[in-house]
Tab-separated table of C-alpha atoms in Angstrom:
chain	number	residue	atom	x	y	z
A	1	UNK	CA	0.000	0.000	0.000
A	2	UNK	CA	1.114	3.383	-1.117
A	3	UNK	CA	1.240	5.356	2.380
A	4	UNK	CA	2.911	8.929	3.778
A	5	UNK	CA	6.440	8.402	5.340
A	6	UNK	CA	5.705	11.221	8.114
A	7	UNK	CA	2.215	12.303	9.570
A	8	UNK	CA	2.365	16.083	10.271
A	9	UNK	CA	-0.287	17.589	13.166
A	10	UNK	CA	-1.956	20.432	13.184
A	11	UNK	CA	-2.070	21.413	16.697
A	12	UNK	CA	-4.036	23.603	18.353
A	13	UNK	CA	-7.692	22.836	18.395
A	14	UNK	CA	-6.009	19.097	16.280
A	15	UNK	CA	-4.167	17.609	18.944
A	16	UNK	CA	-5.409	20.072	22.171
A	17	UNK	CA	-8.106	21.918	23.115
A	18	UNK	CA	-6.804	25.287	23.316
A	19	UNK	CA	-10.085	26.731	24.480
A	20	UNK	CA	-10.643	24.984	27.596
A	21	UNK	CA	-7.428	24.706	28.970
A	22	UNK	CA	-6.670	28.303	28.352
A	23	UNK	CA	-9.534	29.309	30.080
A	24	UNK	CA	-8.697	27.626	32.704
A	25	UNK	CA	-5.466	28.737	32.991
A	26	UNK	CA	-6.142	32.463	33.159
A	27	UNK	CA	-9.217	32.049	35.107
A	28	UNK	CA	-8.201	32.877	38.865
A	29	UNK	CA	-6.173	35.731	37.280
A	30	UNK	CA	-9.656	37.363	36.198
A	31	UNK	CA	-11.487	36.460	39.160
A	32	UNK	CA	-9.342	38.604	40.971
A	33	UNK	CA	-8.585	40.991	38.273
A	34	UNK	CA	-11.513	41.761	36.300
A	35	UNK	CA	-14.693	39.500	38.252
A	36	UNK	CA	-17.284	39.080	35.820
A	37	UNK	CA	-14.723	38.067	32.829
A	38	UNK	CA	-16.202	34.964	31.146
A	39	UNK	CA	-12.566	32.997	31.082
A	40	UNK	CA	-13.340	31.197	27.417
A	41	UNK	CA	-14.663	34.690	26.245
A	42	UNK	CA	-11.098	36.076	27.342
A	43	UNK	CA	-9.202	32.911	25.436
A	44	UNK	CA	-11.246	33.569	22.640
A	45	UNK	CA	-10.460	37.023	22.828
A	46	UNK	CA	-6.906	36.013	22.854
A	47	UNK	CA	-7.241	33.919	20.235
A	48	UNK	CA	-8.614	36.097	17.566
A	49	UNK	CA	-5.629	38.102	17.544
A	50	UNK	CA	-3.547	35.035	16.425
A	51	UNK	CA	-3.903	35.364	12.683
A	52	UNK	CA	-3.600	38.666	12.359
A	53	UNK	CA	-0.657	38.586	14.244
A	54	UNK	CA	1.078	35.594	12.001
A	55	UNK	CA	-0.144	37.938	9.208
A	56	UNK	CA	2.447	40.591	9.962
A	57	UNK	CA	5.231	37.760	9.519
A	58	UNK	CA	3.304	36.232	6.224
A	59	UNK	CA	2.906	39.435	4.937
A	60	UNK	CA	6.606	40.163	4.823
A	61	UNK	CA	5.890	43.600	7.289
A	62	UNK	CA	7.570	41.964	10.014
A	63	UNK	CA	10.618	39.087	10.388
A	64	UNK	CA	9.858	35.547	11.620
A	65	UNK	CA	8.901	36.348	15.122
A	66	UNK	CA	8.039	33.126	17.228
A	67	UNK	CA	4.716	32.791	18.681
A	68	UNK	CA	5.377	33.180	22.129
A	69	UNK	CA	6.225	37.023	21.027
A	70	UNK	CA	3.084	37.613	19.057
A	71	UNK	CA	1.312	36.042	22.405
A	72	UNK	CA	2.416	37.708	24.716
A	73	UNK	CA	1.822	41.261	22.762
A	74	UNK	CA	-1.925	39.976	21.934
A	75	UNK	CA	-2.640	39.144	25.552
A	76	UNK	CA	-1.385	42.752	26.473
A	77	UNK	CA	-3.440	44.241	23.933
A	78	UNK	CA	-6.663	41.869	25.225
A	79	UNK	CA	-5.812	42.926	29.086
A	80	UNK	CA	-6.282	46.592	27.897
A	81	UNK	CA	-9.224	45.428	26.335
A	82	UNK	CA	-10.469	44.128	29.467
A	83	UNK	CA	-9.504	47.548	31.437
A	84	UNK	CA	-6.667	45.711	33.203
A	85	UNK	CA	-3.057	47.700	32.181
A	86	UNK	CA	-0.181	45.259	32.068
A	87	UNK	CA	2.170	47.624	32.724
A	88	UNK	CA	0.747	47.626	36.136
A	89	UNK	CA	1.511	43.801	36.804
A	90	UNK	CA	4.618	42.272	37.881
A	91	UNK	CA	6.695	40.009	35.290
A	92	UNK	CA	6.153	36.566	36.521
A	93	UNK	CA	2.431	37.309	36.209
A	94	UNK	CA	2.510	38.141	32.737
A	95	UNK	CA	5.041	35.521	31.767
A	96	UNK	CA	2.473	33.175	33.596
A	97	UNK	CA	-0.341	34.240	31.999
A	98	UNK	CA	0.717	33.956	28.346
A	99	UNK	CA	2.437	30.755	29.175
A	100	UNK	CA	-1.116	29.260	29.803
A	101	UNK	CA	-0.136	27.838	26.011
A	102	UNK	CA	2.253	25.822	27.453
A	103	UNK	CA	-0.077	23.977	29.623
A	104	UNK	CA	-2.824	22.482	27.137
A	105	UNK	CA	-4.780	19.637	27.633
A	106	UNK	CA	-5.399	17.031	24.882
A	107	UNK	CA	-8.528	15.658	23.281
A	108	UNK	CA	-8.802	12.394	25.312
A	109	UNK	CA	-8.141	10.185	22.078
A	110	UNK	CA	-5.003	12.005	21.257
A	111	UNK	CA	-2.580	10.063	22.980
A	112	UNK	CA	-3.839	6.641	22.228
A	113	UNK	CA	-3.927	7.919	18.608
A	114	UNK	CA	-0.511	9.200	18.571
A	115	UNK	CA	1.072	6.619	20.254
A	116	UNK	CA	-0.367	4.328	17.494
A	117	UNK	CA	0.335	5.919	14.341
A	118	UNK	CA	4.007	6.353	15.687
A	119	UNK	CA	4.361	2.677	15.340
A	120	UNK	CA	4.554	2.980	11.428
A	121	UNK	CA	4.600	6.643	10.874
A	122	UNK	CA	7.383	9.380	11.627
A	123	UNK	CA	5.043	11.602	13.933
A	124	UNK	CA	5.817	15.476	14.537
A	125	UNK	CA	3.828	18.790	15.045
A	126	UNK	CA	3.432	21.102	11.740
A	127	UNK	CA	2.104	24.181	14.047
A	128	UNK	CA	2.592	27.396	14.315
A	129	UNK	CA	3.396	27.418	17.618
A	130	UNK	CA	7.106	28.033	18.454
A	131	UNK	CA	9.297	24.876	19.236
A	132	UNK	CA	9.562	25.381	23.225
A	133	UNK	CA	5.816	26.075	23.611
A	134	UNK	CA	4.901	22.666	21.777
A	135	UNK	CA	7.947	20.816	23.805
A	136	UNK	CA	6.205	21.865	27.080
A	137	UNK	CA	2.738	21.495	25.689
A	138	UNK	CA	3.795	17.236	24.954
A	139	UNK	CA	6.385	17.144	28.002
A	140	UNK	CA	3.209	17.336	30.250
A	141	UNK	CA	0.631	15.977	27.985
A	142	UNK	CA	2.559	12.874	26.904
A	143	UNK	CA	2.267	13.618	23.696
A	144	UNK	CA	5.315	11.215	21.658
A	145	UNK	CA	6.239	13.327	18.681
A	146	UNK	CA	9.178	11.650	17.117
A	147	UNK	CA	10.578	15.489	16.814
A	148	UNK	CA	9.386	19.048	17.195
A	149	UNK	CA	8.720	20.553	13.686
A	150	UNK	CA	6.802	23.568	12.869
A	151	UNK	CA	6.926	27.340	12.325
A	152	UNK	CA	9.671	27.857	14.185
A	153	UNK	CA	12.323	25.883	12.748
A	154	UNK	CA	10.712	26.022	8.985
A	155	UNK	CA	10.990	29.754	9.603
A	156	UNK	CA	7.210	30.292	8.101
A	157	UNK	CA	3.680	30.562	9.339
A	158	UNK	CA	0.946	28.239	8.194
A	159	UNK	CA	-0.594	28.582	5.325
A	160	UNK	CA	2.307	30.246	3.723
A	161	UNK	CA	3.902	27.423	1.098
A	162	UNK	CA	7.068	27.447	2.727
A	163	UNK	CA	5.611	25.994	6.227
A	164	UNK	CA	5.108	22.987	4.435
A	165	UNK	CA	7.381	23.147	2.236
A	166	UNK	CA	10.497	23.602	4.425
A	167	UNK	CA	9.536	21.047	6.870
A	168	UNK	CA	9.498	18.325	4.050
A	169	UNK	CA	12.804	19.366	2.956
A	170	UNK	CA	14.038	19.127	6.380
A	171	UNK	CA	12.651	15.951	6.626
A	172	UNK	CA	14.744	14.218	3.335
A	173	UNK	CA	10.809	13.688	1.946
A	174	UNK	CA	9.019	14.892	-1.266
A	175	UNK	CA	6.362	16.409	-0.181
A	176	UNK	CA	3.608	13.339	-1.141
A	177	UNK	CA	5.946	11.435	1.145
A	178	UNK	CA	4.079	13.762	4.040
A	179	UNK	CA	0.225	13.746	5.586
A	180	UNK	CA	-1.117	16.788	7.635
A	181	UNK	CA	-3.304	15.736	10.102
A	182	UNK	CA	-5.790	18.779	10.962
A	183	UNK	CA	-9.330	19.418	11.886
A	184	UNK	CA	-9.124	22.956	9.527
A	185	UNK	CA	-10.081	22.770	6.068
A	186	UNK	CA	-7.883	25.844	4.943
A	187	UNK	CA	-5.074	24.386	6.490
A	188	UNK	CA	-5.475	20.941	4.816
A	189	UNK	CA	-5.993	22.773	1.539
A	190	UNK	CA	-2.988	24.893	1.899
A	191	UNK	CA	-1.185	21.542	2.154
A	192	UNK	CA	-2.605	20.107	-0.771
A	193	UNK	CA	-1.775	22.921	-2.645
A	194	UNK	CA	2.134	21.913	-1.930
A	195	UNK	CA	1.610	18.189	-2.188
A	196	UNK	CA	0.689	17.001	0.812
A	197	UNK	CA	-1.895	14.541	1.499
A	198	UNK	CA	-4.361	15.289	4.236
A	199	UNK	CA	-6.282	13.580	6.511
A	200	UNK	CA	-9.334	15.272	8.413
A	201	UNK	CA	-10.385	14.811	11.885
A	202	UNK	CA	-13.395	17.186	12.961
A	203	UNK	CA	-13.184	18.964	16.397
A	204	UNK	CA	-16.508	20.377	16.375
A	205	UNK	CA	-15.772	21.267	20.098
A	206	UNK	CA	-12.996	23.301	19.228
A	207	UNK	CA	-14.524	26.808	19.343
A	208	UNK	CA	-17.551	26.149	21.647
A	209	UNK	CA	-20.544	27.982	21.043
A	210	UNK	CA	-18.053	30.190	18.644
A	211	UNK	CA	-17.925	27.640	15.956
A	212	UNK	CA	-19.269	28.464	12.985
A	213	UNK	CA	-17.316	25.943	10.485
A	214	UNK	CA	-14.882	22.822	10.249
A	215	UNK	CA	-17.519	20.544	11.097
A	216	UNK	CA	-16.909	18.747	8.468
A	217	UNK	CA	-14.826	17.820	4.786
A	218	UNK	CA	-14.877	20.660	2.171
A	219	UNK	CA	-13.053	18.701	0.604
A	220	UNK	CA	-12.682	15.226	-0.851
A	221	UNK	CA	-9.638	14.679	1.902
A	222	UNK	CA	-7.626	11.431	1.866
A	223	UNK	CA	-8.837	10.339	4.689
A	224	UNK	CA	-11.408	11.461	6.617
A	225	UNK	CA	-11.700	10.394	10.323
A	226	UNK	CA	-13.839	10.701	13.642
A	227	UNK	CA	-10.484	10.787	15.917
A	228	UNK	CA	-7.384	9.589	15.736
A	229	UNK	CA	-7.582	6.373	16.919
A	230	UNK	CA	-9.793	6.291	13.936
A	231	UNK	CA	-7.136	7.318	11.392
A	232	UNK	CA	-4.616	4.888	13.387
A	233	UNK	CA	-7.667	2.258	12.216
A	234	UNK	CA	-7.622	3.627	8.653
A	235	UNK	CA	-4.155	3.597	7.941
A	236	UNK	CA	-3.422	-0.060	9.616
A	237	UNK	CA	-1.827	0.699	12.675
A	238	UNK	CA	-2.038	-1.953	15.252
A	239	UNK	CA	-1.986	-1.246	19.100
A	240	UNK	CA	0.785	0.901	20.389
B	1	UNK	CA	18.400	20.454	44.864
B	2	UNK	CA	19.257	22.901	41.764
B	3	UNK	CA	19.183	21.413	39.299
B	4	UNK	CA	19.268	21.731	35.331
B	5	UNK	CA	15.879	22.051	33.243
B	6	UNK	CA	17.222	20.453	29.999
B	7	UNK	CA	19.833	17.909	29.342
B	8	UNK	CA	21.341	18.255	25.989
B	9	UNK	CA	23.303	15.503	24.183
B	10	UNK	CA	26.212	14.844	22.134
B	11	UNK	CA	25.399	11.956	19.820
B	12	UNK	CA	27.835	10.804	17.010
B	13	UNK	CA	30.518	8.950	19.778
B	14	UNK	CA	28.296	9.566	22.973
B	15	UNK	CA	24.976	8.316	22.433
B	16	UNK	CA	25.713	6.385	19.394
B	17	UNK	CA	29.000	4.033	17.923
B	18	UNK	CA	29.208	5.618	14.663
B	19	UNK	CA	32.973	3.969	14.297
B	20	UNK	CA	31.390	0.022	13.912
B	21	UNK	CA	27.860	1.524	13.101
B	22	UNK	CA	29.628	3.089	9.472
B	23	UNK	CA	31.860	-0.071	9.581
B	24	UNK	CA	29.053	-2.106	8.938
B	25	UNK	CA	26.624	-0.398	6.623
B	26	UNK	CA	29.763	0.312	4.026
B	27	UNK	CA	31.295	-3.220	4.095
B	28	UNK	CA	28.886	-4.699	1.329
B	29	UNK	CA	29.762	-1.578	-0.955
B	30	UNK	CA	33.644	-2.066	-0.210
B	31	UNK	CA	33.739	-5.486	-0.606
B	32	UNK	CA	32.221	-5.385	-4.083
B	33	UNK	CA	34.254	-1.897	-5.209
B	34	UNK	CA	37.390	-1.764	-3.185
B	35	UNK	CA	38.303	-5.475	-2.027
B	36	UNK	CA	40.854	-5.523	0.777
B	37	UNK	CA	39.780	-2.132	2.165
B	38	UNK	CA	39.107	-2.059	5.799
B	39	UNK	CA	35.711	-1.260	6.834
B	40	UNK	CA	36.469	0.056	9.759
B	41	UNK	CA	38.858	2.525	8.056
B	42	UNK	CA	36.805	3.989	5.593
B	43	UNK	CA	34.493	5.033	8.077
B	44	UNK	CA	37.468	6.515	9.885
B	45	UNK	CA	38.368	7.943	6.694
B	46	UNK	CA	35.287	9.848	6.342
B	47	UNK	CA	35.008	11.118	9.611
B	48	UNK	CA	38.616	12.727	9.358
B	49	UNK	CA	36.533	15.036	6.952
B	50	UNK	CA	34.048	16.076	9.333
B	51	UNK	CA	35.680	19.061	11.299
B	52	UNK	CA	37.057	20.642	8.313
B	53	UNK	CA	33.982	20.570	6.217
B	54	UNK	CA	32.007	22.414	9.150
B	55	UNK	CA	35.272	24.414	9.743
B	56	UNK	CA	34.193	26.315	6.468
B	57	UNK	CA	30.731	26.928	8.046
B	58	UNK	CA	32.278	28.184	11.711
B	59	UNK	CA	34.111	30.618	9.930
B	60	UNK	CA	31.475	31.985	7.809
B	61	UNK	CA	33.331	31.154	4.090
B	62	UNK	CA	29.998	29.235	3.744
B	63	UNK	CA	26.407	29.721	4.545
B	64	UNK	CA	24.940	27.069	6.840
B	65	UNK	CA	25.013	23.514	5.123
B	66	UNK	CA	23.072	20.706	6.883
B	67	UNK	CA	25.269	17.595	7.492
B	68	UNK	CA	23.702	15.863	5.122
B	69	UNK	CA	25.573	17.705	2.427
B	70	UNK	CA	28.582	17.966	3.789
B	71	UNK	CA	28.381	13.967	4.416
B	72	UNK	CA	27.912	13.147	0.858
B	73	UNK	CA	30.777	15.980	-0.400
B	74	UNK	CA	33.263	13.811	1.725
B	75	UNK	CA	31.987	10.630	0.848
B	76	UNK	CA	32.651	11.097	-2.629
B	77	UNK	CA	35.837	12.738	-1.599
B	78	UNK	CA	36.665	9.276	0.145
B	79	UNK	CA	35.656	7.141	-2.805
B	80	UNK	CA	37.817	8.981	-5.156
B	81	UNK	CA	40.427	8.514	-1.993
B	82	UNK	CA	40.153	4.741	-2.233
B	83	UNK	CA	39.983	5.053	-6.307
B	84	UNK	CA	36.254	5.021	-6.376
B	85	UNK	CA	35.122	7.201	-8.906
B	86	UNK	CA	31.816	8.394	-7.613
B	87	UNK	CA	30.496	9.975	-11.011
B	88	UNK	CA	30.518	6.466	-12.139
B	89	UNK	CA	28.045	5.383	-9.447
B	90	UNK	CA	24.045	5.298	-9.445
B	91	UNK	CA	22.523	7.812	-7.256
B	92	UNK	CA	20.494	5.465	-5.006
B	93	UNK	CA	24.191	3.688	-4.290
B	94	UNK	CA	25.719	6.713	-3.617
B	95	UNK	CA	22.658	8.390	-1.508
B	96	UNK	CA	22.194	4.796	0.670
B	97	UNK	CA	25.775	5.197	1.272
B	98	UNK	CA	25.410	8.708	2.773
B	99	UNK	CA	22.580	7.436	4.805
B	100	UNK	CA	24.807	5.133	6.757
B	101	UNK	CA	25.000	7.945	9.234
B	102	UNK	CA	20.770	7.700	9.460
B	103	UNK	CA	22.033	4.048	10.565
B	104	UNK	CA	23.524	4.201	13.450
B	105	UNK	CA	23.643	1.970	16.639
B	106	UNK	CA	23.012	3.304	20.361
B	107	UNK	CA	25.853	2.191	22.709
B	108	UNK	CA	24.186	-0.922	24.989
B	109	UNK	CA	23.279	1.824	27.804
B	110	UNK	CA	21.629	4.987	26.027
B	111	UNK	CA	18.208	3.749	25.228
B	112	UNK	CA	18.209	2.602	28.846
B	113	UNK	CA	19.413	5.858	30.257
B	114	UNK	CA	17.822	8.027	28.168
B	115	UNK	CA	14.282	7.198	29.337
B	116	UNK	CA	15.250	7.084	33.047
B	117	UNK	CA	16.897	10.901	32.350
B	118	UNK	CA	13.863	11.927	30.503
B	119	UNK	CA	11.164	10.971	33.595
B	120	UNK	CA	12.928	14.332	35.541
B	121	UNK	CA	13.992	16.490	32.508
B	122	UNK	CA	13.809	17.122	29.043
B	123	UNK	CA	15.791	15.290	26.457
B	124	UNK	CA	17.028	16.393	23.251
B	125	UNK	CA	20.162	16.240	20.938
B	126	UNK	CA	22.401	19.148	20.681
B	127	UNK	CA	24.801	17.335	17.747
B	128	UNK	CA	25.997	18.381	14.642
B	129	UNK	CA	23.969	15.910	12.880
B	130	UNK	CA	20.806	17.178	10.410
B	131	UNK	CA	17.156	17.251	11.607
B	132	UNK	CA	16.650	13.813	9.444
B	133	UNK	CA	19.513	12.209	9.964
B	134	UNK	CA	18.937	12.684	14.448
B	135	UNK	CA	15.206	11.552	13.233
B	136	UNK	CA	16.226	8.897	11.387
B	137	UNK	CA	18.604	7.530	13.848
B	138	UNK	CA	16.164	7.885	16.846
B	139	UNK	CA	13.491	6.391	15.206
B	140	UNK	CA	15.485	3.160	14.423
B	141	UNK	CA	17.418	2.999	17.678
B	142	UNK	CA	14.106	3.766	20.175
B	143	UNK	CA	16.011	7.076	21.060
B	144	UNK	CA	13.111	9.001	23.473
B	145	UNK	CA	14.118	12.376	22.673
B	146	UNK	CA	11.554	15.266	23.687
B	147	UNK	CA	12.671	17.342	20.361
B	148	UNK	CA	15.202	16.956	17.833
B	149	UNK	CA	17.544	19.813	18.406
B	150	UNK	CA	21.070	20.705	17.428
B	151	UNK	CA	23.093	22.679	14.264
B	152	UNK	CA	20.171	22.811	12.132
B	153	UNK	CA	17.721	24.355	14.421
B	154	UNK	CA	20.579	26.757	15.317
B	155	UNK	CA	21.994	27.215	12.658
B	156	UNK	CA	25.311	27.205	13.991
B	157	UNK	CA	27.785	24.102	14.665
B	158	UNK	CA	29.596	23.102	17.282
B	159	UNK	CA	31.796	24.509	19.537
B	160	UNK	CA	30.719	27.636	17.642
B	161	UNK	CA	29.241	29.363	20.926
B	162	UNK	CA	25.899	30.265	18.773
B	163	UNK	CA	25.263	26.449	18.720
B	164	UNK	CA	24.533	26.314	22.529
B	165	UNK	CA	22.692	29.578	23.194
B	166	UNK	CA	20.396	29.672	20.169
B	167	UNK	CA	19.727	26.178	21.451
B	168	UNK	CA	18.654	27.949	25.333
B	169	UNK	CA	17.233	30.694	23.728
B	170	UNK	CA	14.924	28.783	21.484
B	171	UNK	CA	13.820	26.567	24.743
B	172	UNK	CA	13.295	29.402	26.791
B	173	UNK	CA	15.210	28.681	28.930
B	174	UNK	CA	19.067	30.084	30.330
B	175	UNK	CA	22.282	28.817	29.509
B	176	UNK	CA	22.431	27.646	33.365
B	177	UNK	CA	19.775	25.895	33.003
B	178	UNK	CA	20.951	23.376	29.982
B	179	UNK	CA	23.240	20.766	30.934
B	180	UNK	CA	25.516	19.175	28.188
B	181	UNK	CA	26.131	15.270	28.250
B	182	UNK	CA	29.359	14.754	25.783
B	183	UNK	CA	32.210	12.006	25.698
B	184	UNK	CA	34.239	14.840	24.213
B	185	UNK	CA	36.184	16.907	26.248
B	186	UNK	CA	36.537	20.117	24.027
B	187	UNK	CA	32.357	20.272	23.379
B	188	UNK	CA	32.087	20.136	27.172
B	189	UNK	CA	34.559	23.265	27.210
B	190	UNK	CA	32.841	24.935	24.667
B	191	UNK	CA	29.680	24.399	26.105
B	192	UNK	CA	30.807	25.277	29.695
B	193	UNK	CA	32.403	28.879	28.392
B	194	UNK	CA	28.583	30.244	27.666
B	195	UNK	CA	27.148	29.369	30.925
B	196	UNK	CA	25.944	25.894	30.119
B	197	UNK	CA	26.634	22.516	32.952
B	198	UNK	CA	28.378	20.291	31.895
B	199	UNK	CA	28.398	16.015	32.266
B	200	UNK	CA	31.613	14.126	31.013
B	201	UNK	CA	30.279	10.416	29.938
B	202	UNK	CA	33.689	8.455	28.570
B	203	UNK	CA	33.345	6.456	25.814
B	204	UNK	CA	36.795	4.816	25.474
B	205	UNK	CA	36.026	2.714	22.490
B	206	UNK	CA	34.650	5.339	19.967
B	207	UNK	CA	38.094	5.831	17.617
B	208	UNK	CA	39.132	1.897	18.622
B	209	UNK	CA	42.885	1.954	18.223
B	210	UNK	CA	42.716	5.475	16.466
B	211	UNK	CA	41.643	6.706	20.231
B	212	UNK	CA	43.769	9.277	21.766
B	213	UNK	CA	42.361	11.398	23.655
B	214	UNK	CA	38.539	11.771	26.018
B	215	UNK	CA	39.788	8.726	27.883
B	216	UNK	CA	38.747	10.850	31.188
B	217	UNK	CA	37.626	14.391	32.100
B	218	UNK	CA	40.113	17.362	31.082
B	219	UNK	CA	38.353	19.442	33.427
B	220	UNK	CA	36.264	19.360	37.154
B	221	UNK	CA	33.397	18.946	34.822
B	222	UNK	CA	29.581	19.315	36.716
B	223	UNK	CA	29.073	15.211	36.504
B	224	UNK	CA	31.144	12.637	35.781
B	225	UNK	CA	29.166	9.422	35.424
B	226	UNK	CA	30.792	6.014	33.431
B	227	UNK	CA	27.655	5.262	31.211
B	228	UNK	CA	23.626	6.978	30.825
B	229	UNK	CA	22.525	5.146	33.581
B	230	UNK	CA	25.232	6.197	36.034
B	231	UNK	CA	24.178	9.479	35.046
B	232	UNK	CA	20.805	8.980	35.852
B	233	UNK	CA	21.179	7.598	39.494
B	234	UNK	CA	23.557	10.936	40.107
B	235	UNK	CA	20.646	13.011	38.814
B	236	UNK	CA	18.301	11.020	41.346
B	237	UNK	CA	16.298	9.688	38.514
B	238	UNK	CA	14.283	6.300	39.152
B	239	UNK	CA	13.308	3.671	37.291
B	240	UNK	CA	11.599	4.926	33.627
């Protein structure tokens, strides 16, 4: 059977729910600092800033700049959002905060799938988060990546061509030799557009009540699966 | 007890034999093309041509040139050494013989050590070696790194002082708190001059009888341990 060489993940809202966790994370800061603050309204807040962020970088306005950076200037500008001045908060409380994105949890098949598909499959993170981030993120997850690919060390964001590009090069593979893994359509189609093939597991959960798309394939995807111990199924992968 | 955050490896000699590891993968090709030629020599051969091709790196005469590259330049330097003439070889022979180095055998105690050293910190390569070729390795030697770091990540080579603190800086963390593990005396120096810890693992047996020197520590290095697991039990790490 004709199969991938390395499975590439999409990460956040793929492999972790970014949501939750994040409102966790940052939700005794609020209670104390702004009371009232819906926690997952403040991560989503958070999050929109993300691609327009990366978009400085894509757009050639700004040099690579990992994420942690763009981060830790969004949750600034969403503090002042939320009355609260960061300039008024110690260090450590800042550095805290924005490091909530190094404390996500997983979807609770993620592991299992993971740990499966590494049995056959080189397995590594194609994210745009920045190479420390997604170390801590699987140190305490348990997440097995094979290596820690991404952004960061392909020196491009997501969808540009060179994300994927790069990281095949880096990899010794053509790019048909690689599979991204992601529950976004525009990021499996960015692939695609390189060579890739793509795989699509939905994470309807992803966005909460916020989610208005990615519940399913726009596309006809390679594979299409519910989770992935599901795509571990597809692709023959026996137990871990 | 303070201790480091990151333990950061040398791998061609201290994780891995390259010497018999090279030996073995070449001796089909030799015995065919250059009968009476000692494995064992060739590979010593080509790694005589390892400092000097990154020594044109180090000193900026060339841009940044993943090992990879510089592997197959002195292989087919080597051929033509033993009266090989590489032009007259097909690519896949040539390219499998490159890949030797994506071949290579842990010592008996790494695999071993390495997990019980990963339950307390995190794990990676810091080697000269490629993304690919570290991959590669790892994945067919059960290698448990966290994230495959090193030259190509930071763009730099060893003992270039670049190649340790782009290698902090990109894990967030301070030179203080990255700990080298090397069998070679002069990383550990290089390594120790920007701020990093430093563990001295021997590993008497990597040149065979072309060993000279890294027999013991040079210098009151942080650890001293005879093998991974040693190294572990002075770290206070259990069982994996």
């Amino acid at each position: 059977m004709d199969q991938p060489r390395a499975l590439l993940f999409d990460v956040f809202g793929t492999v972790v729910d970014w949501r939750t966790s994040v409102a966790r994370e940052v939700a005794p800061f609020l209670a104390e600092h702004a009371p009232g603050t819906d926690p997952a309204d403040f991560a989503h807040a958070w999050r929109r800033r993300y691609q327009p962020a990366m978009e400085a970088v894509r757009s050639g306005a700004r040099p690579f700049t990992r994420l942690d950076i763009l981060h830790r200037e969004n949750l600034e500008a969403v503090l002042r959002d939320h009355g609260i001045d960061p300039a008024a908060l110690a260090e450590p409380v800042l550095d805290h905060l924005n490091k909530a994105w190094h404390r996500l949890d997983p979807w609770p098949d993620s592991v299992e799938g993971l740990r499966r598909l590494k049995t056959r499959f080189i397995i590594a993170p194609l994210s745009n988060g920045n190479i420390a981030l997604m170390l801590n993120v699987a140190k305490r997850a348990g997440l097995p990546w094979d290596a820690i690919l991404g952004a960061e060390v392909a020196r491009a964001y997501k969808p540009s061509p060179a994300a994927y590009l790069n990281t095949a090069e880096i990899l010794g593979l053509a790019p048909a030799e690689c599979m991204l893994v992601a529950a976004h359509n525009n990021d499996l189609a960015a692939a695609r557009r390189v060579g890739f093939r793509t795989a699509f597991v939905p994470r309807p959960r992803e966005y909460g009540p916020h989610q208005d798309k990615d519940f399913g394939p726009d596309q006809d995807w390679d594979f299409v699966a519910a989770d992935f111990p599901a795509l571990a199924d597809a692709l023959g992968c026996g137990p871990a």
